[in-house]
Coordinates of C-alpha atoms and ligand atoms in Angstrom, one line a residue:
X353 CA 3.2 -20.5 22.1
X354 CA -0.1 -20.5 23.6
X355 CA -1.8 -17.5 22.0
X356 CA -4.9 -16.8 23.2
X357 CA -7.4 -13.5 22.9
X358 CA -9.4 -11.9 25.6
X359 CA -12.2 -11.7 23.7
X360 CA -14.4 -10.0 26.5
X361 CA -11.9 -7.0 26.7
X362 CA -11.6 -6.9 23.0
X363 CA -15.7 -6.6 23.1
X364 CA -16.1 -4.1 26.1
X365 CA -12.7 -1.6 24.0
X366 CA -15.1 -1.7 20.8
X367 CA -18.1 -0.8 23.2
X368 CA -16.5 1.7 24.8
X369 CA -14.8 4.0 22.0
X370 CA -17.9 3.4 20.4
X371 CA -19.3 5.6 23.6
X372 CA -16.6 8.0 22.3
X373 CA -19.2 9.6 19.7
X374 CA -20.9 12.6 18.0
X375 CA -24.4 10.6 17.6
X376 CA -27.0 8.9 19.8
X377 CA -25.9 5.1 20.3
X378 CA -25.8 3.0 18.7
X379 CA -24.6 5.2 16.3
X380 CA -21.3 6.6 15.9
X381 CA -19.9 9.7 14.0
X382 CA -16.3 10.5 14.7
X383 CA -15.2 12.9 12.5
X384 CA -11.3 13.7 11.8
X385 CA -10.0 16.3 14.9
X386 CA -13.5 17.1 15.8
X387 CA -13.7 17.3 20.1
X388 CA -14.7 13.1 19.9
X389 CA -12.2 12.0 17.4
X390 CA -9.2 13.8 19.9
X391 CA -10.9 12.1 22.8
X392 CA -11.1 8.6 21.3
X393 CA -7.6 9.2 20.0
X394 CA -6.6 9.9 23.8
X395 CA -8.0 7.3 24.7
X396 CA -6.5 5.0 22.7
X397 CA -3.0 6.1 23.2
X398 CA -3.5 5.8 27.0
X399 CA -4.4 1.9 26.6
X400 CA -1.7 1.6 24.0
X401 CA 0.9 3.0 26.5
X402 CA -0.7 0.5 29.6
X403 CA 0.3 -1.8 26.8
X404 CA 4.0 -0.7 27.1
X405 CA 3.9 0.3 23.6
X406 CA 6.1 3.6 22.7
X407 CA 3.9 6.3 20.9
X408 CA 4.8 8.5 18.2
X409 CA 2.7 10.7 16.8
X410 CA 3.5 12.5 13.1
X411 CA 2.5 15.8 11.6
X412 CA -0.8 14.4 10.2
X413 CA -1.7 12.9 13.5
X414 CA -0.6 9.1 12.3
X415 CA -0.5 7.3 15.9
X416 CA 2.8 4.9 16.1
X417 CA 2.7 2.2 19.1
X418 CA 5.5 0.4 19.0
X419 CA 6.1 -2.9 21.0
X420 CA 10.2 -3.2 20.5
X421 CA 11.3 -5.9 19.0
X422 CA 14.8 -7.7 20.0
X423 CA 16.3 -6.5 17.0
X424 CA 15.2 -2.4 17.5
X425 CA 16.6 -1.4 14.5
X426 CA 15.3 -3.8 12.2
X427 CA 11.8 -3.0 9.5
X428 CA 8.5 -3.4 12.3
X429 CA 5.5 -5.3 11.3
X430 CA 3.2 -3.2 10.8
X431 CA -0.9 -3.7 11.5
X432 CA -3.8 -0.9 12.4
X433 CA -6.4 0.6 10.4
X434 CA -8.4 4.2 11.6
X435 CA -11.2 4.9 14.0
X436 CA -12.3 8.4 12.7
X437 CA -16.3 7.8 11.6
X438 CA -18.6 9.1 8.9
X439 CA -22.0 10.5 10.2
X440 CA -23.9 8.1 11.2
X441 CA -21.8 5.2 11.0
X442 CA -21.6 1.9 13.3
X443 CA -18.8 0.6 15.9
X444 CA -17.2 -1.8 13.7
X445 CA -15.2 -0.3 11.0
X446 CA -11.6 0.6 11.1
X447 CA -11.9 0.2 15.1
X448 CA -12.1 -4.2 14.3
X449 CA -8.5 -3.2 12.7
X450 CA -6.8 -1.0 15.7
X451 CA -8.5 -2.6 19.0
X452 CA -8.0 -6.1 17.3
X453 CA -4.3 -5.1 16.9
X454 CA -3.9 -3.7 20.5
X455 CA -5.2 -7.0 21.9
X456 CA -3.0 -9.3 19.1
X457 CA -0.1 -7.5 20.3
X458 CA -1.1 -7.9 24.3
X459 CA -1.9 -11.5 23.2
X460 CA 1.3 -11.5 21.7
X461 CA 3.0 -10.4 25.3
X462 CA 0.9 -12.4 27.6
X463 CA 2.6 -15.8 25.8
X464 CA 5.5 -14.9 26.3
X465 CA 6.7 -14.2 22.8
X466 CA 9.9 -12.3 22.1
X467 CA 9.6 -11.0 19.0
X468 CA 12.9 -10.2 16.3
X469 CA 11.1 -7.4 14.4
X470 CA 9.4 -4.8 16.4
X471 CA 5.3 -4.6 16.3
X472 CA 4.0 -1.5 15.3
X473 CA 0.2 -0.5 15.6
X474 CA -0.6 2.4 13.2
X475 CA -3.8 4.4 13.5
X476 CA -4.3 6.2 10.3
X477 CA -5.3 9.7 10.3
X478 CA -8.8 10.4 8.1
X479 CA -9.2 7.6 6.4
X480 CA -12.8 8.8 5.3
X481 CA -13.3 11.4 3.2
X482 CA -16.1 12.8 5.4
X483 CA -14.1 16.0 6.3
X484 CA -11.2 17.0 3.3
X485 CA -13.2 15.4 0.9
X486 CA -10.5 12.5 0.4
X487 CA -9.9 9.6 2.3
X488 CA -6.7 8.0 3.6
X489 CA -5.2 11.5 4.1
X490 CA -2.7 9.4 6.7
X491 CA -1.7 6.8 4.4
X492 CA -1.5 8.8 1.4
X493 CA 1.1 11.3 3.4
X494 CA 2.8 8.2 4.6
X495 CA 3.0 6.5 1.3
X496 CA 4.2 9.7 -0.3
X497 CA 0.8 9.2 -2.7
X498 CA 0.1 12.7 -2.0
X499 CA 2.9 15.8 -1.6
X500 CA 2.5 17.9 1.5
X501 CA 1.8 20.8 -1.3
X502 CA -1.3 19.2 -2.0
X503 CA -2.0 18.2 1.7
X504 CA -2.1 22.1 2.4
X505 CA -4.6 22.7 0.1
X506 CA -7.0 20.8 2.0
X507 CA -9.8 23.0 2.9
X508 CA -13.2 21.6 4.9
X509 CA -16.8 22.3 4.1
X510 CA -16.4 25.2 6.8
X511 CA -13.5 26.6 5.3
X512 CA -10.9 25.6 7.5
X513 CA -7.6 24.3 6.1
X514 CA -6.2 21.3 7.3
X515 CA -2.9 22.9 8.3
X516 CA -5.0 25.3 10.7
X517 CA -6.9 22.2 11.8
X518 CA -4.3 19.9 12.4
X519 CA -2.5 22.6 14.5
X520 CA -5.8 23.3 16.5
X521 CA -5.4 19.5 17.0
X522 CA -1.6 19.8 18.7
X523 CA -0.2 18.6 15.3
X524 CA 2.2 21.0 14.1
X525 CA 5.6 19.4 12.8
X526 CA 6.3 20.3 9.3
X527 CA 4.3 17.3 7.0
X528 CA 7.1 16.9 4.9
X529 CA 8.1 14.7 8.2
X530 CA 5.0 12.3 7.5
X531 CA 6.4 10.2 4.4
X532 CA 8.1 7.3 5.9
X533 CA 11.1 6.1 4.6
X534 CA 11.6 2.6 2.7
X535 CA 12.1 -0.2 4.2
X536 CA 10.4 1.3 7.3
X537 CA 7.4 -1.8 7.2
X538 CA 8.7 -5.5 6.7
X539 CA 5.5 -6.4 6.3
X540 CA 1.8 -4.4 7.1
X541 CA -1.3 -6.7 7.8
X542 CA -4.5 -4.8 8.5
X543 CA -7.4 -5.9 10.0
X544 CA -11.7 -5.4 8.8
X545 CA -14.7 -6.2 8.9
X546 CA -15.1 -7.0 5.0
X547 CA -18.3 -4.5 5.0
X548 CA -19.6 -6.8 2.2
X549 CA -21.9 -10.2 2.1
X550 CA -19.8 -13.2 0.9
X551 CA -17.9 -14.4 4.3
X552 CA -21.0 -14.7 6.3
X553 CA -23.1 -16.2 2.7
X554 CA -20.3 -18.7 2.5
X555 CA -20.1 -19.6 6.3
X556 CA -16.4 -18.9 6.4
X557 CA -15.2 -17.0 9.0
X558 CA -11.7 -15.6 7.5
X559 CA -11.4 -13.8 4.3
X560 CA -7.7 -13.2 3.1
X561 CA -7.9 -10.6 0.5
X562 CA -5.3 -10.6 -2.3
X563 CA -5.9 -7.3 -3.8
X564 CA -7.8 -4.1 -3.4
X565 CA -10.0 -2.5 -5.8
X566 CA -9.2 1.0 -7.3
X567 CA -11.6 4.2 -6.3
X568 CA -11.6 7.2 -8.6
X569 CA -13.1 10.2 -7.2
X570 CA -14.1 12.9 -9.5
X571 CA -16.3 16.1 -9.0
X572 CA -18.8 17.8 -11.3
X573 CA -20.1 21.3 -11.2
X574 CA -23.3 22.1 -13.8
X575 CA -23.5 25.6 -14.3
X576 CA -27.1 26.5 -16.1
X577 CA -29.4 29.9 -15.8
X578 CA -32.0 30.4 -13.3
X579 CA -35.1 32.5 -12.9
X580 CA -38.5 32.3 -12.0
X581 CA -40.0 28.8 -11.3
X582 CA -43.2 31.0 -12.7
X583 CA -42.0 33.7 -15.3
X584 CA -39.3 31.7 -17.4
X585 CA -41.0 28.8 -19.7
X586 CA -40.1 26.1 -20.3
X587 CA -38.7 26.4 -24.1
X588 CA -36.2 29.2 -22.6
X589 CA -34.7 27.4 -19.5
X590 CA -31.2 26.0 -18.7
X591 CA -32.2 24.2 -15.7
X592 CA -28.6 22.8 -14.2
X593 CA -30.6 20.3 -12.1
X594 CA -32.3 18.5 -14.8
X595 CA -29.1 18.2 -16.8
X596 CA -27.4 17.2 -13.6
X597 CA -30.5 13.8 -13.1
X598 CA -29.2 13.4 -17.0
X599 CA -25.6 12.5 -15.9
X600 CA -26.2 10.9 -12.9
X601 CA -28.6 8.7 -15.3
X602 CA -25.3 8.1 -17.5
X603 CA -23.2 7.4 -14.8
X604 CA -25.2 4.3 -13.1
X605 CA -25.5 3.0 -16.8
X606 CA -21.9 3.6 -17.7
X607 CA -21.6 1.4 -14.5
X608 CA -24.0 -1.0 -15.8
X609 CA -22.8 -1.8 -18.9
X610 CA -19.2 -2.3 -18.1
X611 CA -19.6 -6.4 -18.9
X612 CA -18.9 -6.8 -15.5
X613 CA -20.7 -6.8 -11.8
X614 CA -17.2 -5.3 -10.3
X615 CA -18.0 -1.9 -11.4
X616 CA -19.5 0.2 -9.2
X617 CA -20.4 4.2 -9.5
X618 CA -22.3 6.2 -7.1
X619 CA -23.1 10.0 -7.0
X620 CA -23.3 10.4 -3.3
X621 CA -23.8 14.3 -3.2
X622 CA -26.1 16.8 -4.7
X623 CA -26.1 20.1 -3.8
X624 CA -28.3 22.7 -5.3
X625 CA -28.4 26.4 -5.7
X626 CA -30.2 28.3 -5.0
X627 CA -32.2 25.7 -3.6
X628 CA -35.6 27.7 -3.4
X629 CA -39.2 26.3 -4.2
X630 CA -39.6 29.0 -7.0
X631 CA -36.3 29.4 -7.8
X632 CA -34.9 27.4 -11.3
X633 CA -31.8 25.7 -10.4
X634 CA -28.6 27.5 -11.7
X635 CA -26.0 25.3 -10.4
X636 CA -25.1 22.1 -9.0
X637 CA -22.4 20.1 -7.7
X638 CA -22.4 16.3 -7.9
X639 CA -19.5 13.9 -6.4
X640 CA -18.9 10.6 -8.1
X641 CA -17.0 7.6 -6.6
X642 CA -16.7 5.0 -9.1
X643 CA -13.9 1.5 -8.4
X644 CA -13.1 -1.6 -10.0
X645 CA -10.9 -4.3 -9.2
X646 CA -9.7 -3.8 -12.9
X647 CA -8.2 -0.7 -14.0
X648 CA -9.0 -0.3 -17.5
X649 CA -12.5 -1.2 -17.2
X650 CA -13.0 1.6 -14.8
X651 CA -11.4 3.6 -16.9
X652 CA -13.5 2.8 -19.8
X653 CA -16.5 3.2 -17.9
X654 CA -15.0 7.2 -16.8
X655 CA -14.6 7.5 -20.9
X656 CA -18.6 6.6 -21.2
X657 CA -19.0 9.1 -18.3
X658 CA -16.7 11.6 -20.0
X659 CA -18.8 11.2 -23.2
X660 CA -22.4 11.9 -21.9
X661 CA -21.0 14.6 -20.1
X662 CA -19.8 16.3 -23.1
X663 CA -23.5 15.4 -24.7
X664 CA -25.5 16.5 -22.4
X665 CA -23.4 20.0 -21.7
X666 CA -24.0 20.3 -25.4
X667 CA -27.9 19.4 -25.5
X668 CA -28.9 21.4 -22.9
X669 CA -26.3 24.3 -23.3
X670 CA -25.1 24.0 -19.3
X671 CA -21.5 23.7 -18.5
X672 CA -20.4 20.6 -17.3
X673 CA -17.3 21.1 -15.3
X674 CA -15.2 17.9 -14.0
X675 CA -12.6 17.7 -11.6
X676 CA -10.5 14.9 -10.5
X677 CA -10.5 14.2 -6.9
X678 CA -8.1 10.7 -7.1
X679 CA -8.1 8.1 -9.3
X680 CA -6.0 5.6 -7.9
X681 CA -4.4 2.2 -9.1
X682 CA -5.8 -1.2 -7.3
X683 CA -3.1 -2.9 -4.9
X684 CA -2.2 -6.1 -4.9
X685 CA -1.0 -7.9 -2.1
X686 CA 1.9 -9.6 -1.2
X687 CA 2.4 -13.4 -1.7
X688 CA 4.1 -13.8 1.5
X689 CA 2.2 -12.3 3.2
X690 CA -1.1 -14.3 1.9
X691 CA 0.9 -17.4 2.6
X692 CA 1.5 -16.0 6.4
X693 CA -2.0 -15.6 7.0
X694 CA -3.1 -18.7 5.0
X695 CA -0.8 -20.7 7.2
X696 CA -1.8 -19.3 10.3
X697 CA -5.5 -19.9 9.8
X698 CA -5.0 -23.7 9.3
X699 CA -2.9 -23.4 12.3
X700 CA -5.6 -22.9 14.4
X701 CA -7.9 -24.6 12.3
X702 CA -9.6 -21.9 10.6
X703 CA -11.4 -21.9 7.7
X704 CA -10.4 -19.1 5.0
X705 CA -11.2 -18.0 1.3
X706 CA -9.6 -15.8 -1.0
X707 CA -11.2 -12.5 -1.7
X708 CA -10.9 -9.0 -3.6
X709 CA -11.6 -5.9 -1.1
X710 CA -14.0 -3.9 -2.8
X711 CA -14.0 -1.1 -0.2
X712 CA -10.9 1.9 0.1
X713 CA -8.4 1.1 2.9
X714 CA -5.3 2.7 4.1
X715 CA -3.3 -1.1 2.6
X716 CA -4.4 0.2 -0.7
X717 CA -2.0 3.2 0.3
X718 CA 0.8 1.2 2.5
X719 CA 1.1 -0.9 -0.4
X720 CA 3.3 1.5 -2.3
X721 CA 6.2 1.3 0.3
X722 CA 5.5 -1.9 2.1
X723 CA 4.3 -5.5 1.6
X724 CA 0.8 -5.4 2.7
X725 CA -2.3 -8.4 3.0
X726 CA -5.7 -7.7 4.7
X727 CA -7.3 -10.2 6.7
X728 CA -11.4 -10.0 6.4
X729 CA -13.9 -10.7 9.1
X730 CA -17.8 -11.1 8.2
X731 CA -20.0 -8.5 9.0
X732 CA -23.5 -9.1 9.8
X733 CA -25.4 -9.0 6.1
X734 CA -23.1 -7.2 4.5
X735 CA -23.8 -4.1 6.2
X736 CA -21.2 -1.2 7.2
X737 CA -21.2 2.6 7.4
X738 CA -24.7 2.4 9.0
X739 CA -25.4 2.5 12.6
X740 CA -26.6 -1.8 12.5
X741 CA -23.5 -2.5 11.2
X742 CA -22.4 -5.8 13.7
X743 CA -19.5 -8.3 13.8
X744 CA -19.4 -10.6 16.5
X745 CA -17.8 -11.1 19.4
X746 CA -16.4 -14.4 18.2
X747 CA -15.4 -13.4 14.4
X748 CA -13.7 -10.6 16.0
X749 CA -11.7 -12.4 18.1
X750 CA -10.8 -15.0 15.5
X751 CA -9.7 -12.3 13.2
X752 CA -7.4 -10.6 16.0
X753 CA -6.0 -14.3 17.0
X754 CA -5.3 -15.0 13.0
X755 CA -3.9 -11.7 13.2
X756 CA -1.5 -12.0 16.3
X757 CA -0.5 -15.5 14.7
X758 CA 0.3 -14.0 11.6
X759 CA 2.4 -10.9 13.4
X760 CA 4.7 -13.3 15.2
X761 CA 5.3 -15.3 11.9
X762 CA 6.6 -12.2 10.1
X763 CA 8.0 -10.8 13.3
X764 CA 10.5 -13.3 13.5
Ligands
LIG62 ZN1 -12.6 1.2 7.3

């Protein structure tokens, strides 16, 4: 088997979704059913079927390309990642994972392989949380992480429900369809930029990652009094915004402290109300995404979080309100798997390392009905979810060859 990848094409796909976009290049937002997200997934579809791959799409707007295997009714291999974007973000991530699995698969075809197992490509719907406010809404409806009950409750920032969205977007089956059934995925390999430093600091072009670190995803509401920014002094207020800079305070050192550099906590959002010069805050909601590639220390860090809370509720007689967005378990992946990818990069000569995923992927999800691995490509610095996010040309294709390698192995 001669595999090889066209690494030009590879390069001028990526370059041209990346055209698909609500931002001024080279930046790319592409959020979930918005106009450019239904364009780029029209796109992709229409190179997936010049492919010959059979599409199915489910209720949630999870794309299937299926190359069929000789054996049709055997468990596919599975690979893909997403291409929706958050504001603002760069070409790279999720799109490394689908356009490097188009062109492993049409490497795949070009030598001639004949595959037992059929190859699916699987483009996750909303794998960011910019829109629902929780990511891997595909993956979590495939894996049956989440209940179509739950699904429906999803409501945007403009008050749209996902069920009215989804529809807008031509997706109307019922989503109890979406949960795939056992044994549907032999195996599931996705592709990524690693969207951290340590490939590119250790010069090694592969990362094979052996398990992924668990998010949690929580919400806090501060309720205080406000008033005058002039008539109410300062002995009298319950200012919601200054108990708010308390917690966030508490939550980078609850983060801190853990014993350990893998926790990680970030309040990402802040909103204020009113939100007037001369106006005391009364409210505010903060978000708080806090992982850990071990489970009880993030869950000892929440505790230290959930104790300051209740402190500083209690010192500055605010209500501290906290709701759970997710808080899942890390994945590990699959031995076989590993050993699949390991093999294939010394195949071709490739180095590889061993790594944890620190960042939330749909495998994390796919991992609860299916063997999964993720194969890692550097990114330039470290970067990702920023417009100079870069992986090049060459680490690309190596990750889609290792991947195409690694496809047939498990294909059969
Ligand atoms: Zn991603």
């Amino acid at each position: 088997m001669n595999l090889e990848i066209d690494r030009d094409r590879l390069t001028e796909q990526i370059e041209e979704l990346a055209g698909i976009s609500d931002a001024e290049p080279p930046a790319v937002t592409r959020i979930v059913f918005s106009p450019a997200d239904l364009r780029a997934r029209a796109w992709l579809i229409a190179r997936c079927e010049k492919a010959g791959l059979a599409i199915r799409q489910d209720a949630v707007g999870n794309i299937f390309a299926r190359w069929v295997g000789s054996d049709a009714n055997a468990a596919a291999v599975g690979t893909g990642s997403h291409i929706d974007a958050i504001p603002n973000a760069g070409k790279y991530d999720g799109v490394v994972g689908v356009l490097g699995g188009l062109e492993a698969i049409r490497a795949l075809q070009r030598c001639g392989a004949h595959p037992k197992h059929s190859i699916e490509l699987l483009l996750f719907t909303s794998e960011e949380p910019t829109r629902f406010g929780i990511g891997c809404l595909g993956s979590r409806l495939l894996s049956g992480t989440m209940t179509p009950d739950a699904a429906r409750k999803l409501i945007d920032k403009d008050g749209a429900s996902l069920e009215e969205v989804r529809r807008n977007a031509g997706y109307s089956a019922p989503l109890e369809e979406v949960k795939l059934p056992s044994g549907y995925y032999k195996a599931f390999v996705e592709l990524h930029i690693e969207q951290g430093p340590l490939l590119e600091q250790q010069k090694v072009p592969l990362g094979i990652v052996t398990s992924i670190a668990a998010p949690a995803s929580l919400r806090f509401t501060v309720e205080g009094a406000g008033g005058h920014a002039g008539a109410v002094l300062m002995p009298e207020r319950r200012d919601a915004l200054c108990a708010a800079a308390e917690l966030i305070l508490a939550i980078e050192n609850a983060a801190k402290s853990s014993g350990a550099i893998d926790t990680v906590a970030t309040v990402g959002i802040c909103d204020v109300f009113p939100g007037a010069v001369n106006s005391i805050p009364s409210r505010v909601r903060l978000t708080l995404d806090i992982r850990d590639t071990d489970l009880s220390r993030r869950d000892a860090a929440m505790r230290a979080i959930e104790a300051a809370r209740q402190t500083i509720a209690a010192k500055r007689q605010v209500a501290i309100s906290e709701e759970i967005v997710n808080a899942d378990a890390p994945a590990q992946c699959a031995p076989e798997i590993v050993e699949a990818l390991l093999q294939a990069c010394a195949k071709h000569g490739l180095a590889s390392m061993k790594m944890v995923s620190r960042a939330y992927h749909d495998s994390l999800f796919m991992s609860r009905i299916a063997p999964v691995a993720m194969l890692f490509i550097p990114c330039r610095n470290g970067y990702s979810h920023r417009p100079d996010e870069y992986a090049s040309p060459e680490d690309i294709a190596r990750g889609a060859l290792v991947l195409a390698e690694t496809l047939a192995s498990l294909a059969g």
